[in-house]
């Protein structure tokens, strides 16, 4: 909710601060006012994007940190940072303080978002249970994102700027207390026995993970680019009221929940079609994006926006569990880095949206923006065919090999590991050369020296 609650609050609040400063000085000419308006729009875009930009920079580090220390302590760190960020938002009275608060929010999200999703993937190992649990998490993420603008707008209008941030700070504090009570992050634990996760740079060059990351970025571009531009377009083309603009995205929450529910049910019955659900979602997103400029009133606009959120639900619910499965079968089952990559994918879209979208609308037009976003999603959908055989993959032996390479802990383990190394080099336990196949098993029979002497 903190990500979207500032949308109806901060622009109006900064505009009031700007008008107060203008009243204290002599007003410039008309051209100066136009330049000030353009600078103001740029400032708003940079402020909104600063969260995603910092999150994008920090995520590779937080992913590695989560892999090494576990999921609960980073989750608590993220909640603590977001609590501080929310309090700063409440008391901020200038642009610089708001920028610091927004950037801190990105730092906290880099810890909390990644560790929370990774913890779910780690606790639920069965694919059906994992899809259901991640679907529930996505549903609450959607609710927070879509309900936050009307929530913030109403409280800002009738109770002032600080109240919505105080409410969110209390929610964040309560969540942190629950984390301390339920997860007990500082209790005694065996962190030294945790497997070492695959480095994030190796995960990034995995072609299957790269395809999923590209799909997550592409499918979120319409939402990220429409959020900062659709309000002005509605005012210019539909003469929409402020309450209509504030409620633009709220109806889309229900098809998003429907998309999560449908995908979870289908994935339980037909898990081998996860790639198809994601591709279908991208086609729906592309078609809906192209329809948006053709809408003439608020009621018509709701339909394609619901289609976009329904498609995003299909893509996210199908592909986020796929990331965990790919790590299970191709790497080590530690999920911090792979979900940091997923978070990076989202951040790419939301870092570009507030800055680039307005420029595209100004230079090319709102219609061209939507057609480009729709075409990008439709063209990317066939790339998910690359994932069609993922369900046939067998678990890798990387974890077993990693444990063997760490060193033996007892006499029996030492003997077994020495025997394994001899077989790998083609020697028997007695020192004779024996033929072995590529799997390390004996391909022929040979008598040992002791047997010949006998």
Coordinates of C-alpha atoms in Angstrom, one line a residue:
X1 CA 0.0 0.0 0.0
X2 CA 2.9 2.4 0.7
X3 CA 4.0 2.2 -2.9
X4 CA 0.7 3.5 -4.3
X5 CA -0.7 5.5 -1.4
X6 CA 1.4 8.5 -2.3
X7 CA -0.1 8.7 -5.8
X8 CA -3.0 11.0 -4.9
X9 CA -1.2 12.7 -2.0
X10 CA 2.3 13.8 -2.9
X11 CA 1.6 15.6 -6.3
X12 CA -1.1 17.7 -4.7
X13 CA 1.0 18.3 -1.6
X14 CA 4.0 19.4 -3.6
X15 CA 1.8 21.6 -5.8
X16 CA 0.6 23.4 -2.7
X17 CA 4.2 23.9 -1.5
X18 CA 5.1 25.2 -4.9
X19 CA 2.2 27.7 -5.0
X20 CA 3.1 28.9 -1.5
X21 CA 6.7 29.6 -2.6
X22 CA 5.4 31.3 -5.8
X23 CA 3.3 33.7 -3.7
X24 CA 6.3 34.6 -1.7
X25 CA 8.2 35.7 -4.9
X26 CA 7.3 37.8 -7.8
X27 CA 5.6 35.8 -10.5
X28 CA 7.5 35.2 -13.7
X29 CA 6.3 35.5 -17.3
X30 CA 4.3 32.9 -19.1
X31 CA 7.3 31.0 -20.6
X32 CA 8.8 30.8 -17.1
X33 CA 5.6 29.2 -15.7
X34 CA 5.6 26.6 -18.5
X35 CA 9.2 25.7 -17.7
X36 CA 8.3 25.4 -14.0
X37 CA 5.4 23.1 -14.8
X38 CA 7.7 20.9 -16.9
X39 CA 10.2 20.8 -14.1
X40 CA 7.5 20.0 -11.6
X41 CA 6.3 17.0 -13.7
X42 CA 9.9 15.7 -13.9
X43 CA 10.4 16.1 -10.2
X44 CA 7.2 14.0 -9.6
X45 CA 8.4 11.3 -12.0
X46 CA 11.8 11.1 -10.4
X47 CA 10.3 11.0 -6.9
X48 CA 8.0 8.1 -7.9
X49 CA 10.7 6.2 -9.7
X50 CA 13.4 6.6 -7.0
X51 CA 11.9 3.7 -5.0
X52 CA 12.2 1.3 -7.9
X53 CA 15.6 2.6 -8.9
X54 CA 17.1 2.1 -5.5
X55 CA 15.4 -1.3 -5.2
X56 CA 16.8 -2.2 -8.6
X57 CA 20.4 -1.4 -7.4
X58 CA 20.2 -3.1 -4.0
X59 CA 18.3 -6.3 -5.0
X60 CA 21.4 -8.2 -6.2
X61 CA 23.0 -7.6 -2.8
X62 CA 19.9 -8.4 -0.7
X63 CA 19.3 -11.6 -2.7
X64 CA 22.8 -12.9 -1.8
X65 CA 22.4 -11.7 1.8
X66 CA 19.1 -13.6 2.1
X67 CA 20.7 -16.7 0.7
X68 CA 23.4 -16.6 3.4
X69 CA 21.4 -15.6 6.5
X70 CA 17.9 -16.9 5.8
X71 CA 14.6 -15.3 5.2
X72 CA 13.3 -14.1 8.6
X73 CA 15.9 -11.6 9.7
X74 CA 15.9 -9.8 6.2
X75 CA 12.1 -9.7 6.4
X76 CA 12.3 -8.0 9.8
X77 CA 15.0 -5.6 8.5
X78 CA 12.8 -4.6 5.6
X79 CA 9.7 -4.0 7.8
X80 CA 11.8 -1.8 10.1
X81 CA 13.1 0.3 7.3
X82 CA 9.6 0.7 5.8
X83 CA 8.3 1.8 9.2
X84 CA 10.9 4.5 9.4
X85 CA 10.2 5.5 5.8
X86 CA 6.5 5.8 6.4
X87 CA 7.1 8.0 9.5
X88 CA 9.4 10.3 7.4
X89 CA 6.6 10.6 4.8
X90 CA 4.2 11.7 7.5
X91 CA 6.4 14.5 8.8
X92 CA 8.1 15.5 5.5
X93 CA 7.6 19.1 4.4
X94 CA 9.8 19.5 1.4
X95 CA 10.9 17.6 -1.7
X96 CA 14.2 16.5 -0.4
X97 CA 12.7 14.8 2.6
X98 CA 10.1 13.1 0.5
X99 CA 12.8 11.8 -1.8
X100 CA 14.7 10.3 1.1
X101 CA 11.6 8.6 2.4
X102 CA 10.7 7.2 -1.0
X103 CA 14.3 5.9 -1.5
X104 CA 14.2 4.3 2.0
X105 CA 11.0 2.6 1.0
X106 CA 12.8 1.0 -2.0
X107 CA 15.6 -0.2 0.4
X108 CA 13.0 -1.8 2.7
X109 CA 11.1 -3.4 -0.1
X110 CA 14.3 -4.9 -1.4
X111 CA 14.6 -6.8 1.9
X112 CA 10.9 -7.5 2.7
X113 CA 9.5 -8.3 -0.8
X114 CA 12.3 -10.7 -1.8
X115 CA 12.6 -12.5 1.6
X116 CA 8.8 -12.8 1.9
X117 CA 8.3 -14.5 -1.4
X118 CA 11.4 -16.6 -1.0
X119 CA 10.2 -17.8 2.4
X120 CA 6.9 -18.9 0.9
X121 CA 8.7 -20.9 -1.8
X122 CA 11.0 -22.5 0.8
X123 CA 8.2 -23.5 3.2
X124 CA 5.9 -24.9 0.5
X125 CA 7.8 -27.5 -1.5
X126 CA 5.0 -29.2 -3.3
X127 CA 4.2 -27.4 -6.6
X128 CA 0.4 -27.3 -6.0
X129 CA 0.8 -25.9 -2.4
X130 CA 3.5 -23.5 -3.6
X131 CA 1.3 -22.1 -6.4
X132 CA -1.6 -21.7 -3.9
X133 CA 0.5 -19.9 -1.3
X134 CA 2.2 -17.6 -3.8
X135 CA -1.2 -16.9 -5.3
X136 CA -2.5 -15.8 -1.9
X137 CA 0.5 -13.5 -1.5
X138 CA -0.1 -12.0 -5.0
X139 CA -3.7 -11.4 -4.2
X140 CA -2.8 -9.3 -1.1
X141 CA -0.1 -7.5 -3.1
X142 CA -2.8 -6.6 -5.6
X143 CA -5.3 -5.5 -3.0
X144 CA -2.7 -3.2 -1.4
X145 CA -1.7 -1.7 -4.7
X146 CA -5.2 -1.1 -6.0
X147 CA -6.9 -0.1 -2.8
X148 CA -4.1 2.3 -1.7
X149 CA -4.9 5.3 -4.0
X150 CA -8.6 5.7 -2.9
X151 CA -7.6 4.9 0.7
X152 CA -4.9 7.6 0.7
X153 CA -7.0 10.1 -1.3
X154 CA -10.0 9.9 1.1
X155 CA -7.9 10.2 4.3
X156 CA -5.8 13.0 2.7
X157 CA -8.9 14.9 1.8
X158 CA -10.7 14.7 5.1
X159 CA -8.0 14.0 7.7
X160 CA -4.8 15.6 6.3
X161 CA -1.5 14.3 4.9
X162 CA -0.2 12.6 8.0
X163 CA -3.1 10.3 8.9
X164 CA -2.8 7.8 6.0
X165 CA 1.0 7.4 6.7
X166 CA 0.3 6.9 10.4
X167 CA -2.2 4.2 9.7
X168 CA 0.3 2.4 7.4
X169 CA 3.1 2.8 10.0
X170 CA 0.9 1.1 12.6
X171 CA 0.2 -1.7 10.2
X172 CA 4.0 -2.1 9.5
X173 CA 4.7 -2.1 13.2
X174 CA 2.1 -4.7 13.9
X175 CA 3.5 -6.9 11.1
X176 CA 7.0 -6.5 12.6
X177 CA 5.7 -7.6 16.0
X178 CA 4.1 -10.7 14.4
X179 CA 7.3 -11.5 12.7
X180 CA 9.2 -11.4 16.0
X181 CA 6.5 -13.5 17.7
X182 CA 5.8 -16.1 15.1
X183 CA 9.1 -16.5 13.2
X184 CA 11.4 -15.8 16.1
X185 CA 14.3 -14.6 13.9
X186 CA 16.8 -14.3 16.7
X187 CA 16.2 -17.7 18.3
X188 CA 18.8 -20.4 18.2
X189 CA 19.1 -21.9 14.7
X190 CA 21.5 -24.0 12.6
X191 CA 22.5 -21.5 10.0
X192 CA 25.8 -23.2 9.5
X193 CA 23.9 -26.1 8.0
X194 CA 22.2 -24.1 5.3
X195 CA 23.2 -25.0 1.8
X196 CA 25.1 -22.3 -0.2
X197 CA 22.9 -20.9 -2.8
X198 CA 23.8 -20.4 -6.4
X199 CA 25.3 -17.0 -7.1
X200 CA 22.9 -14.5 -8.5
X201 CA 25.0 -13.9 -11.6
X202 CA 24.8 -17.6 -12.5
X203 CA 21.0 -17.5 -12.1
X204 CA 20.8 -14.4 -14.4
X205 CA 22.5 -16.2 -17.3
X206 CA 20.3 -19.3 -16.9
X207 CA 18.2 -19.1 -20.2
X208 CA 15.0 -20.4 -18.5
X209 CA 15.2 -17.9 -15.7
X210 CA 16.1 -15.1 -18.2
X211 CA 12.9 -15.9 -20.2
X212 CA 10.8 -15.7 -17.0
X213 CA 12.4 -12.5 -15.9
X214 CA 11.7 -10.9 -19.3
X215 CA 8.1 -11.9 -19.2
X216 CA 7.6 -10.4 -15.7
X217 CA 9.1 -7.1 -16.9
X218 CA 7.1 -7.0 -20.1
X219 CA 3.8 -7.8 -18.6
X220 CA 4.1 -5.1 -15.9
X221 CA 5.1 -2.4 -18.4
X222 CA 1.4 -1.4 -19.2
X223 CA 0.5 -1.0 -15.6
X224 CA 3.7 0.9 -14.7
X225 CA 3.4 3.2 -17.8
X226 CA -0.4 3.8 -17.4
X227 CA -0.4 4.7 -13.7
X228 CA 1.4 8.1 -14.2
X229 CA -0.3 9.0 -17.5
X230 CA -3.9 7.8 -17.5
X231 CA -5.1 10.5 -15.1
X232 CA -4.2 13.4 -17.4
X233 CA -5.6 11.5 -20.4
X234 CA -8.9 10.9 -18.6
X235 CA -9.2 14.6 -17.8
X236 CA -8.5 15.6 -21.4
X237 CA -10.6 13.1 -23.3
X238 CA -13.4 12.1 -20.8
X239 CA -13.6 15.2 -18.6
X240 CA -13.5 12.7 -15.7
X241 CA -14.0 13.8 -12.1
X242 CA -11.4 13.4 -9.4
X243 CA -13.4 10.5 -7.7
X244 CA -13.4 8.6 -11.0
X245 CA -9.7 9.1 -11.4
X246 CA -9.1 7.9 -7.9
X247 CA -11.2 4.8 -8.4
X248 CA -9.8 3.9 -11.8
X249 CA -7.8 0.9 -10.8
X250 CA -10.0 -0.4 -7.9
X251 CA -12.4 -2.5 -10.0
X252 CA -9.5 -4.3 -11.5
X253 CA -8.8 -5.9 -8.2
X254 CA -11.6 -8.4 -8.6
X255 CA -10.5 -9.8 -12.0
X256 CA -6.9 -10.0 -10.6
X257 CA -8.2 -12.2 -7.8
X258 CA -10.1 -14.3 -10.4
X259 CA -7.0 -14.7 -12.5
X260 CA -5.0 -15.9 -9.5
X261 CA -7.8 -18.4 -8.5
X262 CA -8.1 -19.8 -12.1
X263 CA -4.4 -20.2 -12.5
X264 CA -3.9 -21.9 -9.2
X265 CA -6.7 -24.4 -10.0
X266 CA -5.4 -25.1 -13.5
X267 CA -1.9 -25.4 -12.3
X268 CA -3.0 -28.1 -9.8
X269 CA -4.6 -30.2 -12.6
X270 CA -2.4 -29.4 -15.5
X271 CA 1.0 -28.3 -14.1
X272 CA 2.8 -28.9 -17.4
X273 CA 0.9 -26.0 -19.0
X274 CA 2.3 -23.2 -16.7
X275 CA 4.1 -21.7 -19.7
X276 CA 0.7 -21.6 -21.6
X277 CA -1.0 -19.7 -18.8
X278 CA 1.7 -17.1 -18.8
X279 CA 1.6 -16.8 -22.6
X280 CA -2.2 -16.4 -22.6
X281 CA -1.9 -13.8 -19.9
X282 CA 0.5 -11.8 -22.0
X283 CA -1.8 -11.9 -25.1
X284 CA -4.7 -10.7 -22.9
X285 CA -2.5 -7.8 -21.6
X286 CA -1.5 -6.9 -25.1
X287 CA -5.0 -6.9 -26.4
X288 CA -6.3 -4.9 -23.4
X289 CA -3.6 -2.3 -23.8
X290 CA -4.5 -1.7 -27.4
X291 CA -8.2 -1.2 -26.4
X292 CA -7.5 1.5 -23.8
X293 CA -7.2 4.5 -26.1
X294 CA -10.5 3.6 -27.8
X295 CA -12.5 4.0 -24.6
X296 CA -14.8 7.1 -24.5
X297 CA -16.0 7.0 -20.9
X298 CA -15.2 5.7 -17.5
X299 CA -17.4 2.6 -17.8
X300 CA -15.7 1.5 -21.0
X301 CA -12.2 2.1 -19.6
X302 CA -12.8 -0.3 -16.7
X303 CA -13.0 -3.3 -19.1
X304 CA -9.5 -3.1 -20.6
X305 CA -8.0 -2.2 -17.2
X306 CA -9.6 -5.3 -15.8
X307 CA -8.2 -7.2 -18.7
X308 CA -4.7 -6.0 -18.0
X309 CA -4.8 -6.9 -14.3
X310 CA -6.4 -10.3 -15.2
X311 CA -3.5 -11.0 -17.6
X312 CA -0.9 -9.9 -15.0
X313 CA -2.5 -12.3 -12.5
X314 CA -2.1 -15.2 -15.0
X315 CA 1.5 -14.4 -15.7
X316 CA 2.6 -13.8 -12.1
X317 CA 0.8 -16.8 -10.7
X318 CA 2.1 -19.1 -13.4
X319 CA 5.7 -17.9 -13.6
X320 CA 6.7 -17.2 -10.0
X321 CA 6.4 -20.8 -8.9
X322 CA 8.2 -21.7 -12.1
X323 CA 11.2 -19.8 -10.9
X324 CA 11.3 -21.8 -7.7
X325 CA 11.0 -25.1 -9.7
X326 CA 13.8 -24.1 -12.0
X327 CA 16.1 -23.4 -9.0
X328 CA 15.1 -26.8 -7.5
X329 CA 15.9 -28.8 -10.7
X330 CA 18.8 -26.8 -12.1
X331 CA 20.5 -25.2 -9.1
X332 CA 20.4 -25.3 -5.3
X333 CA 17.1 -25.0 -3.5
X334 CA 17.8 -21.6 -1.9
X335 CA 15.4 -18.9 -3.2
X336 CA 16.7 -15.5 -2.2
X337 CA 18.6 -14.7 -5.3
X338 CA 16.1 -16.0 -7.8
X339 CA 13.3 -13.9 -6.3
X340 CA 15.6 -11.0 -6.2
X341 CA 15.8 -11.4 -9.9
X342 CA 12.0 -11.4 -10.1
X343 CA 11.9 -8.2 -8.0
X344 CA 14.5 -6.7 -10.3
X345 CA 12.2 -7.5 -13.3
X346 CA 9.3 -5.6 -11.7
X347 CA 11.6 -2.7 -10.7
X348 CA 12.8 -2.3 -14.3
X349 CA 9.2 -1.5 -15.4
X350 CA 8.4 0.7 -12.5
X351 CA 11.6 2.6 -12.6
X352 CA 11.1 3.5 -16.3
X353 CA 7.4 4.1 -16.1
X354 CA 7.2 7.4 -14.1
X355 CA 10.1 8.9 -16.1
X356 CA 9.7 7.6 -19.6
X357 CA 5.9 7.2 -20.0
X358 CA 5.2 11.0 -19.8
X359 CA 7.9 11.7 -22.4
X360 CA 6.5 9.1 -24.8
X361 CA 3.0 10.6 -24.4
X362 CA 4.3 14.1 -25.0
X363 CA 6.4 13.2 -28.1
X364 CA 4.3 10.4 -29.7
X365 CA 0.9 10.4 -28.1
X366 CA -1.1 8.2 -25.7
X367 CA -2.4 6.0 -28.5
X368 CA 1.1 5.1 -29.7
X369 CA 2.2 4.4 -26.1
X370 CA -0.6 1.8 -25.6
X371 CA -0.1 0.2 -29.0
X372 CA 3.6 -0.2 -28.4
X373 CA 3.0 -1.8 -25.0
X374 CA 0.4 -4.1 -26.4
X375 CA 2.6 -5.1 -29.3
X376 CA 5.5 -5.8 -26.9
X377 CA 3.4 -8.2 -24.8
X378 CA 2.0 -10.1 -27.8
X379 CA 5.4 -10.5 -29.4
X380 CA 7.0 -11.7 -26.2
X381 CA 4.3 -14.4 -25.5
X382 CA 5.8 -17.0 -28.0
X383 CA 9.1 -16.8 -26.1
X384 CA 7.4 -18.7 -23.3
X385 CA 7.3 -21.8 -25.6
X386 CA 10.9 -22.2 -24.4
X387 CA 9.5 -23.2 -21.0
X388 CA 7.2 -26.0 -22.3
X389 CA 9.5 -28.8 -21.3
X390 CA 10.5 -27.4 -17.9
X391 CA 8.2 -29.8 -16.1
X392 CA 10.1 -32.8 -17.6
X393 CA 13.4 -31.7 -16.0
X394 CA 14.8 -34.0 -13.3
X395 CA 16.3 -32.6 -10.1
X396 CA 20.0 -31.9 -10.4
X397 CA 22.6 -33.4 -8.1
X398 CA 24.2 -30.0 -7.3
X399 CA 23.2 -30.1 -3.7
X400 CA 24.6 -33.6 -3.2
X401 CA 27.8 -32.8 -4.9
X402 CA 28.1 -29.5 -3.0
X403 CA 27.8 -31.4 0.3
X404 CA 30.4 -34.0 -0.8
X405 CA 32.9 -31.2 -1.8
X406 CA 32.5 -29.5 1.6
X407 CA 34.6 -32.2 3.2
X408 CA 33.8 -35.3 5.3
X409 CA 32.6 -35.2 8.9
X410 CA 33.4 -38.8 9.9
X411 CA 35.4 -41.9 9.1
X412 CA 32.7 -43.5 7.0
X413 CA 32.1 -40.3 5.0
X414 CA 35.9 -40.0 4.5
X415 CA 36.1 -43.5 3.1
X416 CA 33.1 -43.0 0.8
X417 CA 34.4 -39.8 -0.6
X418 CA 37.9 -41.2 -1.2
X419 CA 36.3 -44.2 -3.0
X420 CA 34.2 -41.8 -5.1
X421 CA 37.4 -39.8 -6.1
X422 CA 39.2 -43.0 -7.1
X423 CA 36.3 -44.1 -9.3
X424 CA 36.2 -40.7 -10.9
X425 CA 39.9 -41.1 -11.9
X426 CA 39.5 -44.8 -12.9
X427 CA 41.1 -46.6 -10.0
X428 CA 39.7 -49.2 -7.7
X429 CA 40.0 -49.1 -3.9
X430 CA 43.1 -51.4 -4.1
X431 CA 44.9 -49.1 -6.6
X432 CA 44.3 -50.9 -9.9
X433 CA 43.1 -49.2 -13.0
X434 CA 39.5 -50.3 -13.9
X435 CA 37.3 -49.3 -16.8
X436 CA 34.4 -47.1 -15.8
X437 CA 31.7 -45.5 -17.7
X438 CA 30.7 -41.8 -17.7
X439 CA 28.4 -42.3 -14.7
X440 CA 31.3 -43.6 -12.5
X441 CA 30.2 -47.2 -12.5
X442 CA 32.3 -50.2 -13.5
X443 CA 32.1 -51.0 -17.2
X444 CA 34.0 -54.2 -17.0
X445 CA 35.4 -56.7 -14.6
X446 CA 39.0 -56.7 -13.3
X447 CA 40.6 -58.6 -10.6
X448 CA 42.3 -56.8 -7.8
X449 CA 45.9 -57.5 -6.9
X450 CA 45.0 -59.3 -3.7
X451 CA 42.7 -61.7 -5.6
X452 CA 45.4 -62.6 -8.1
X453 CA 47.9 -63.2 -5.3
X454 CA 45.3 -65.5 -3.6

